[in-house]
Amino acid sequence: VLERSGMEPYDGVMIPQAGSKGNHAHYNGIAMELYGKGTVLAPDKGIGTSYFQPDYKEYYSQFPAHNTVVVDGISSYPEMRSNHGFELKGSYPESGRKNEIPPTVTYSDIYFLEPETNADQRRLMGIVRINDTAGYYVDIFRSKRKEGGDKRHDYFYHNLGQDLVLSDTSGKPLPLLPTEKLAFADGDLFAYDYIYDKSSVSTSDDFKATFKLQIPGKPVVGMNMWMKGSTDREIFKVKTPPANAVGRGLVADTIAKLPVPAVVVRQNGEAWARPFVAVYEPMDLKGSSIKSISSFLPRSSSATAVGLLVKHVSGGMDYLFSFTDRQKFSYKDI
């Protein structure tokens, strides 16, 4: 599924989402990539050294190498000739429709049954344009085991860059400490052992991650990530192996060979009523077009209700709502 807003190479934004159905497919659940400011900022990792080397089997084909959610540290299934596709529950605008006026909002709603843990996963992703040169992505990822007994859900986000800073919403750096978690020794997939330079902090507060990428001969670009807080949550700052898929002329080889910084958010227990809720904004030297992001709880009988308020620097405001079932809801006069 591709969502695209704007055809301009620099100011256009796009979300590709890929499942696992057919040859060359990976174990990736609902995986996504993010484009912005002229490059694939949040890439798929590719195949590693080759299909015949251990790093492909142990890491690059596995869930933790993709921008997705791992259940209980063990999400997996056969990678080649895989028959684990996702189901598109809904999307806007209609595929193939020629709009005279491009929509300022797009969305896709995808369901996936993770077979290893028999878990329901549902990902709502969207694009909201602020103006012709600025826009942001919304990602609401819900995940839970059908039988209950969830130990943890790990949200992985990889973004190209030489620098990653984690901070609270006021800009104060998070008090990260070195950790040995995210490891095969803890019962996680062996792919977790490819992750290194790990530090973490336990917090239920909202947080922000800022990735910065310096491509030779070009201005600095990057990604601002904001995530809604939740109880029983731990935030990790890590490094991961290079994304060799971007080395095929998409970016300079010097960038393609760099480790990819990543944020891993571990939710202890279920992540359905307490989903991962993130906003991503591609940025350059002009700075952010978003003034602030906050969450609110719509009045509803649904336990899965999510509400976001995004305020623009220009003074505009966006209210975003998400539910998993049909319920009446309200917030202020909406």
PDB file of N, CA and C in Angstrom, residues 104-148:
ATOM      1  N   THR A 104      -5.666  16.810   1.299  1.00  0.00           N
ATOM      2  CA  THR A 104      -4.684  17.211   2.301  1.00  0.00           C
ATOM      3  C   THR A 104      -4.499  16.139   3.362  1.00  0.00           C
ATOM      4  N   VAL A 105      -5.358  15.111   3.333  1.00  0.00           N
ATOM      5  CA  VAL A 105      -5.271  14.005   4.288  1.00  0.00           C
ATOM      6  C   VAL A 105      -5.394  12.686   3.527  1.00  0.00           C
ATOM      7  N   THR A 106      -4.535  11.718   3.857  1.00  0.00           N
ATOM      8  CA  THR A 106      -4.688  10.352   3.366  1.00  0.00           C
ATOM      9  C   THR A 106      -4.601   9.408   4.567  1.00  0.00           C
ATOM     10  N   TYR A 107      -5.130   8.191   4.405  1.00  0.00           N
ATOM     11  CA  TYR A 107      -4.921   7.210   5.465  1.00  0.00           C
ATOM     12  C   TYR A 107      -5.053   5.803   4.911  1.00  0.00           C
ATOM     13  N   SER A 108      -4.473   4.849   5.614  1.00  0.00           N
ATOM     14  CA  SER A 108      -4.676   3.427   5.346  1.00  0.00           C
ATOM     15  C   SER A 108      -4.843   2.714   6.688  1.00  0.00           C
ATOM     16  N   ASP A 109      -5.714   1.721   6.712  1.00  0.00           N
ATOM     17  CA  ASP A 109      -6.010   0.959   7.926  1.00  0.00           C
ATOM     18  C   ASP A 109      -5.771  -0.505   7.601  1.00  0.00           C
ATOM     19  N   ILE A 110      -4.738  -1.105   8.185  1.00  0.00           N
ATOM     20  CA  ILE A 110      -4.288  -2.443   7.820  1.00  0.00           C
ATOM     21  C   ILE A 110      -4.354  -3.391   9.015  1.00  0.00           C
ATOM     22  N   TYR A 111      -4.827  -4.622   8.754  1.00  0.00           N
ATOM     23  CA  TYR A 111      -4.860  -5.666   9.778  1.00  0.00           C
ATOM     24  C   TYR A 111      -3.920  -6.801   9.380  1.00  0.00           C
ATOM     25  N   PHE A 112      -3.224  -7.368  10.393  1.00  0.00           N
ATOM     26  CA  PHE A 112      -2.316  -8.492  10.156  1.00  0.00           C
ATOM     27  C   PHE A 112      -2.419  -9.465  11.318  1.00  0.00           C
ATOM     28  N   LEU A 113      -2.501 -10.756  10.997  1.00  0.00           N
ATOM     29  CA  LEU A 113      -2.455 -11.794  12.022  1.00  0.00           C
ATOM     30  C   LEU A 113      -1.025 -12.293  12.118  1.00  0.00           C
ATOM     31  N   GLU A 114      -0.351 -12.001  13.247  1.00  0.00           N
ATOM     32  CA  GLU A 114       1.032 -12.448  13.436  1.00  0.00           C
ATOM     33  C   GLU A 114       0.985 -13.924  13.848  1.00  0.00           C
ATOM     34  N   PRO A 115       1.450 -14.836  12.979  1.00  0.00           N
ATOM     35  CA  PRO A 115       1.194 -16.266  13.198  1.00  0.00           C
ATOM     36  C   PRO A 115       1.971 -16.891  14.350  1.00  0.00           C
ATOM     37  N   GLU A 116       3.183 -16.434  14.626  1.00  0.00           N
ATOM     38  CA  GLU A 116       4.004 -17.069  15.658  1.00  0.00           C
ATOM     39  C   GLU A 116       3.358 -16.960  17.039  1.00  0.00           C
ATOM     40  N   THR A 117       2.738 -15.819  17.318  1.00  0.00           N
ATOM     41  CA  THR A 117       2.128 -15.587  18.631  1.00  0.00           C
ATOM     42  C   THR A 117       0.604 -15.516  18.558  1.00  0.00           C
ATOM     43  N   ASN A 118       0.045 -15.740  17.372  1.00  0.00           N
ATOM     44  CA  ASN A 118      -1.403 -15.632  17.167  1.00  0.00           C
ATOM     45  C   ASN A 118      -1.903 -14.289  17.695  1.00  0.00           C
ATOM     46  N   ALA A 119      -1.270 -13.234  17.200  1.00  0.00           N
ATOM     47  CA  ALA A 119      -1.554 -11.886  17.686  1.00  0.00           C
ATOM     48  C   ALA A 119      -2.248 -11.043  16.623  1.00  0.00           C
ATOM     49  N   ASP A 120      -3.199 -10.230  17.070  1.00  0.00           N
ATOM     50  CA  ASP A 120      -3.837  -9.241  16.204  1.00  0.00           C
ATOM     51  C   ASP A 120      -2.946  -8.008  16.136  1.00  0.00           C
ATOM     52  N   GLN A 121      -2.690  -7.527  14.930  1.00  0.00           N
ATOM     53  CA  GLN A 121      -1.967  -6.274  14.750  1.00  0.00           C
ATOM     54  C   GLN A 121      -2.756  -5.397  13.779  1.00  0.00           C
ATOM     55  N   ARG A 122      -2.895  -4.140  14.124  1.00  0.00           N
ATOM     56  CA  ARG A 122      -3.647  -3.218  13.279  1.00  0.00           C
ATOM     57  C   ARG A 122      -2.905  -1.885  13.238  1.00  0.00           C
ATOM     58  N   ARG A 123      -2.642  -1.429  12.025  1.00  0.00           N
ATOM     59  CA  ARG A 123      -1.838  -0.212  11.853  1.00  0.00           C
ATOM     60  C   ARG A 123      -2.603   0.809  11.020  1.00  0.00           C
ATOM     61  N   LEU A 124      -2.847   1.954  11.634  1.00  0.00           N
ATOM     62  CA  LEU A 124      -3.459   3.088  10.947  1.00  0.00           C
ATOM     63  C   LEU A 124      -2.358   4.097  10.658  1.00  0.00           C
ATOM     64  N   MET A 125      -2.140   4.373   9.375  1.00  0.00           N
ATOM     65  CA  MET A 125      -1.120   5.354   9.004  1.00  0.00           C
ATOM     66  C   MET A 125      -1.744   6.407   8.097  1.00  0.00           C
ATOM     67  N   GLY A 126      -1.268   7.637   8.243  1.00  0.00           N
ATOM     68  CA  GLY A 126      -1.815   8.706   7.427  1.00  0.00           C
ATOM     69  C   GLY A 126      -0.822   9.811   7.174  1.00  0.00           C
ATOM     70  N   ILE A 127      -1.162  10.647   6.196  1.00  0.00           N
ATOM     71  CA  ILE A 127      -0.394  11.849   5.862  1.00  0.00           C
ATOM     72  C   ILE A 127      -1.303  13.054   6.037  1.00  0.00           C
ATOM     73  N   VAL A 128      -0.801  14.076   6.700  1.00  0.00           N
ATOM     74  CA  VAL A 128      -1.523  15.341   6.828  1.00  0.00           C
ATOM     75  C   VAL A 128      -0.619  16.446   6.286  1.00  0.00           C
ATOM     76  N   ARG A 129      -1.082  17.151   5.260  1.00  0.00           N
ATOM     77  CA  ARG A 129      -0.307  18.273   4.716  1.00  0.00           C
ATOM     78  C   ARG A 129      -0.644  19.548   5.472  1.00  0.00           C
ATOM     79  N   ILE A 130       0.404  20.284   5.853  1.00  0.00           N
ATOM     80  CA  ILE A 130       0.231  21.587   6.492  1.00  0.00           C
ATOM     81  C   ILE A 130       0.156  22.670   5.422  1.00  0.00           C
ATOM     82  N   ASN A 131       1.052  22.565   4.439  1.00  0.00           N
ATOM     83  CA  ASN A 131       1.054  23.474   3.293  1.00  0.00           C
ATOM     84  C   ASN A 131       1.769  22.768   2.145  1.00  0.00           C
ATOM     85  N   ASP A 132       2.137  23.500   1.097  1.00  0.00           N
ATOM     86  CA  ASP A 132       2.743  22.882  -0.080  1.00  0.00           C
ATOM     87  C   ASP A 132       4.133  22.311   0.186  1.00  0.00           C
ATOM     88  N   THR A 133       4.798  22.776   1.246  1.00  0.00           N
ATOM     89  CA  THR A 133       6.168  22.325   1.495  1.00  0.00           C
ATOM     90  C   THR A 133       6.327  21.554   2.796  1.00  0.00           C
ATOM     91  N   ALA A 134       5.258  21.428   3.567  1.00  0.00           N
ATOM     92  CA  ALA A 134       5.370  20.765   4.870  1.00  0.00           C
ATOM     93  C   ALA A 134       4.189  19.827   5.095  1.00  0.00           C
ATOM     94  N   GLY A 135       4.482  18.755   5.799  1.00  0.00           N
ATOM     95  CA  GLY A 135       3.449  17.786   6.152  1.00  0.00           C
ATOM     96  C   GLY A 135       4.005  16.817   7.164  1.00  0.00           C
ATOM     97  N   TYR A 136       3.148  15.969   7.696  1.00  0.00           N
ATOM     98  CA  TYR A 136       3.615  15.004   8.693  1.00  0.00           C
ATOM     99  C   TYR A 136       2.878  13.681   8.534  1.00  0.00           C
ATOM    100  N   TYR A 137       3.474  12.647   9.142  1.00  0.00           N
ATOM    101  CA  TYR A 137       2.909  11.303   9.130  1.00  0.00           C
ATOM    102  C   TYR A 137       2.324  10.981  10.502  1.00  0.00           C
ATOM    103  N   VAL A 138       1.266  10.186  10.506  1.00  0.00           N
ATOM    104  CA  VAL A 138       0.674   9.686  11.738  1.00  0.00           C
ATOM    105  C   VAL A 138       0.732   8.159  11.705  1.00  0.00           C
ATOM    106  N   ASP A 139       1.140   7.546  12.812  1.00  0.00           N
ATOM    107  CA  ASP A 139       1.239   6.092  12.902  1.00  0.00           C
ATOM    108  C   ASP A 139       0.604   5.643  14.214  1.00  0.00           C
ATOM    109  N   ILE A 140      -0.468   4.857  14.131  1.00  0.00           N
ATOM    110  CA  ILE A 140      -1.128   4.306  15.320  1.00  0.00           C
ATOM    111  C   ILE A 140      -1.123   2.791  15.165  1.00  0.00           C
ATOM    112  N   PHE A 141      -0.291   2.125  15.961  1.00  0.00           N
ATOM    113  CA  PHE A 141      -0.058   0.684  15.828  1.00  0.00           C
ATOM    114  C   PHE A 141      -0.592  -0.021  17.071  1.00  0.00           C
ATOM    115  N   ARG A 142      -1.585  -0.897  16.865  1.00  0.00           N
ATOM    116  CA  ARG A 142      -2.156  -1.687  17.953  1.00  0.00           C
ATOM    117  C   ARG A 142      -1.738  -3.141  17.801  1.00  0.00           C
ATOM    118  N   SER A 143      -1.460  -3.811  18.938  1.00  0.00           N
ATOM    119  CA  SER A 143      -0.969  -5.180  18.872  1.00  0.00           C
ATOM    120  C   SER A 143      -1.331  -5.914  20.168  1.00  0.00           C
ATOM    121  N   LYS A 144      -1.857  -7.150  20.036  1.00  0.00           N
ATOM    122  CA  LYS A 144      -2.187  -7.953  21.222  1.00  0.00           C
ATOM    123  C   LYS A 144      -2.316  -9.426  20.821  1.00  0.00           C
ATOM    124  N   ARG A 145      -1.981 -10.300  21.753  1.00  0.00           N
ATOM    125  CA  ARG A 145      -2.191 -11.730  21.554  1.00  0.00           C
ATOM    126  C   ARG A 145      -3.671 -12.054  21.741  1.00  0.00           C
ATOM    127  N   LYS A 146      -4.217 -12.911  20.880  1.00  0.00           N
ATOM    128  CA  LYS A 146      -5.634 -13.249  20.959  1.00  0.00           C
ATOM    129  C   LYS A 146      -5.983 -13.910  22.286  1.00  0.00           C
ATOM    130  N   GLU A 147      -5.074 -14.776  22.772  1.00  0.00           N
ATOM    131  CA  GLU A 147      -5.348 -15.503  24.014  1.00  0.00           C
ATOM    132  C   GLU A 147      -4.957 -14.732  25.259  1.00  0.00           C
ATOM    133  N   GLY A 148      -4.406 -13.533  25.091  1.00  0.00           N
ATOM    134  CA  GLY A 148      -3.942 -12.770  26.236  1.00  0.00           C
ATOM    135  C   GLY A 148      -2.582 -13.255  26.710  1.00  0.00           C
TER     136      GLY A 148
END
